[in-house]
Coordinates of C-alpha atoms in Angstrom, one line a residue:
X1440 CA -15.8 -2.2 -17.5
X1441 CA -14.3 0.8 -19.2
X1442 CA -16.2 4.1 -19.5
X1443 CA -15.6 7.5 -21.1
X1444 CA -17.5 10.6 -22.0
X1445 CA -17.9 12.2 -25.3
X1446 CA -19.5 15.5 -26.4
X1447 CA -23.2 15.0 -27.3
X1448 CA -24.9 16.0 -30.5
X1449 CA -28.5 16.8 -31.4
X1450 CA -28.8 13.2 -32.6
X1451 CA -28.5 12.0 -28.9
X1452 CA -31.7 13.6 -27.7
X1453 CA -34.0 10.7 -28.2
X1454 CA -31.7 8.2 -26.5
X1455 CA -31.3 10.6 -23.6
X1456 CA -35.0 11.3 -23.4
X1457 CA -35.8 7.6 -23.2
X1458 CA -33.2 7.0 -20.5
X1459 CA -34.6 9.9 -18.5
X1460 CA -38.0 8.3 -18.6
X1461 CA -36.7 4.9 -17.4
X1462 CA -34.4 6.4 -14.7
X1463 CA -36.9 8.8 -13.2
X1464 CA -40.0 6.7 -13.4
X1465 CA -40.0 5.2 -9.9
X1466 CA -39.3 8.5 -8.2
X1467 CA -41.8 10.4 -10.3
X1468 CA -44.5 7.7 -9.7
X1469 CA -43.8 7.8 -5.9
X1470 CA -44.3 11.6 -6.0
X1471 CA -47.4 11.3 -8.1
X1472 CA -45.8 13.2 -11.0
X1473 CA -45.1 10.6 -13.7
X1474 CA -46.4 11.4 -17.1
X1475 CA -45.1 9.3 -19.9
X1476 CA -45.0 12.1 -22.5
X1477 CA -44.0 15.0 -20.3
X1478 CA -41.0 13.2 -18.8
X1479 CA -39.5 12.9 -22.3
X1480 CA -40.7 16.3 -23.6
X1481 CA -39.1 18.2 -20.7
X1482 CA -35.8 16.6 -21.6
X1483 CA -36.2 17.5 -25.3
X1484 CA -37.2 21.1 -24.4
X1485 CA -34.1 21.5 -22.2
X1486 CA -31.5 19.5 -24.1
X1487 CA -28.4 21.5 -25.0
X1488 CA -25.8 19.4 -26.8
X1489 CA -23.2 22.1 -26.1
X1490 CA -23.4 21.5 -22.4
X1491 CA -24.0 17.8 -22.4
X1492 CA -21.7 14.8 -22.5
X1493 CA -22.7 11.3 -23.3
X1494 CA -21.4 8.5 -21.0
X1495 CA -20.3 5.4 -22.9
X1496 CA -19.4 2.0 -21.4
X1497 CA -17.4 -0.3 -23.5
X1498 CA -18.2 2.0 -26.4
X1499 CA -22.0 2.0 -26.0
X1500 CA -24.4 4.6 -24.9
X1501 CA -24.9 4.3 -21.1
X1502 CA -26.0 7.7 -19.9
X1503 CA -25.4 11.4 -19.9
X1504 CA -24.6 14.5 -17.8
X1505 CA -24.9 18.2 -18.5
X1506 CA -23.0 21.1 -16.9
X1507 CA -24.8 24.3 -17.8
X1508 CA -23.1 27.7 -17.0
X1509 CA -25.3 30.2 -15.2
X1510 CA -24.5 33.7 -13.7
X1511 CA -23.2 32.6 -10.3
X1512 CA -22.6 28.8 -10.8
X1513 CA -22.8 25.8 -13.1
X1514 CA -25.9 23.7 -12.9
X1515 CA -25.4 19.9 -13.0
X1516 CA -28.3 18.6 -15.0
X1517 CA -29.6 15.5 -16.8
X1518 CA -27.3 13.1 -15.0
X1519 CA -28.7 9.7 -15.9
X1520 CA -27.0 6.3 -16.0
X1521 CA -28.6 3.1 -17.2
X1522 CA -30.1 1.3 -14.2
X1523 CA -28.0 -1.9 -14.7
X1524 CA -24.8 0.3 -14.3
X1525 CA -25.9 2.3 -11.2
X1526 CA -23.9 1.4 -8.2
X1527 CA -20.9 0.3 -10.3
X1528 CA -18.8 3.4 -9.6
X1529 CA -19.3 4.9 -13.0
X1530 CA -21.5 7.7 -11.8
X1531 CA -19.0 8.6 -9.0
X1532 CA -16.2 8.6 -11.6
X1533 CA -18.1 10.9 -14.0
X1534 CA -19.1 13.2 -11.2
X1535 CA -15.6 13.3 -9.7
X1536 CA -14.2 14.3 -13.1
X1537 CA -16.7 17.1 -13.6
X1538 CA -16.2 18.4 -10.1
X1539 CA -12.4 18.4 -10.4
X1540 CA -12.7 20.7 -13.3
X1541 CA -15.1 23.0 -11.4
X1542 CA -12.7 23.1 -8.5
X1543 CA -9.8 24.1 -10.8
X1544 CA -12.0 26.9 -12.2
X1545 CA -13.3 27.9 -8.7
X1546 CA -16.9 27.3 -9.8
X1547 CA -19.9 26.8 -7.5
X1548 CA -22.1 23.9 -8.7
X1549 CA -25.8 23.6 -8.1
X1550 CA -28.3 20.8 -8.8
X1551 CA -31.7 19.6 -8.0
X1552 CA -32.7 16.1 -7.2
X1553 CA -36.2 14.6 -6.6
X1554 CA -37.3 14.2 -3.0
X1555 CA -36.5 10.7 -1.8
X1556 CA -34.1 9.9 -4.7
X1557 CA -31.2 7.6 -3.8
X1558 CA -29.1 9.9 -6.0
X1559 CA -29.0 12.5 -3.2
X1560 CA -26.6 10.2 -1.3
X1561 CA -24.2 10.3 -4.2
X1562 CA -24.3 14.1 -4.3
X1563 CA -23.8 14.4 -0.5
X1564 CA -20.8 12.0 -0.7
X1565 CA -19.3 14.5 -3.2
X1566 CA -19.7 17.6 -1.1
X1567 CA -23.2 18.9 -2.1
X1568 CA -25.2 20.3 0.7
X1569 CA -28.9 21.2 1.0
X1570 CA -29.7 24.7 -0.1
X1571 CA -33.5 24.5 -0.2
X1572 CA -36.3 22.1 -0.9
X1573 CA -40.0 21.9 -1.8
X1574 CA -42.4 18.9 -1.9
X1575 CA -40.9 17.6 -5.1
X1576 CA -37.3 18.9 -5.4
X1577 CA -34.2 19.1 -3.2
X1578 CA -31.9 21.9 -4.3
X1579 CA -28.2 21.4 -3.4
X1580 CA -25.0 23.4 -3.8
X1581 CA -21.3 22.6 -3.7
X1582 CA -18.6 25.1 -3.2
X1583 CA -15.2 24.6 -4.9
X1584 CA -12.7 22.5 -2.9

């Protein structure tokens, strides 16, 4: 399976919103926070094509990831991969590529992940550490290597 990333455009927003709803559903339901419209609208409201890359597998839409610059760090956001591709190494490869660039730039990276999400293990394997948490979110940070 070959994968690559490409810059996103405004035309990608609905595919990304739909993928977000699918990927987050189980965790949001477990936390009592799933709302079919809100999960998609929050993505639409925060979607910035300039910061987002689309993940393609064999030339087809498979996911996305955003790296949004902030004052003291970059925020890793909207990192979603189609469920049938999770665990295949694609997410690790995409994350590794992004973090290598942040390391070269000396950039701190922050993210938040839902409490109990298996994605937390992926982030921990790539050097993210707990910064703070609340009943819904776990906030993590990674210093440049």
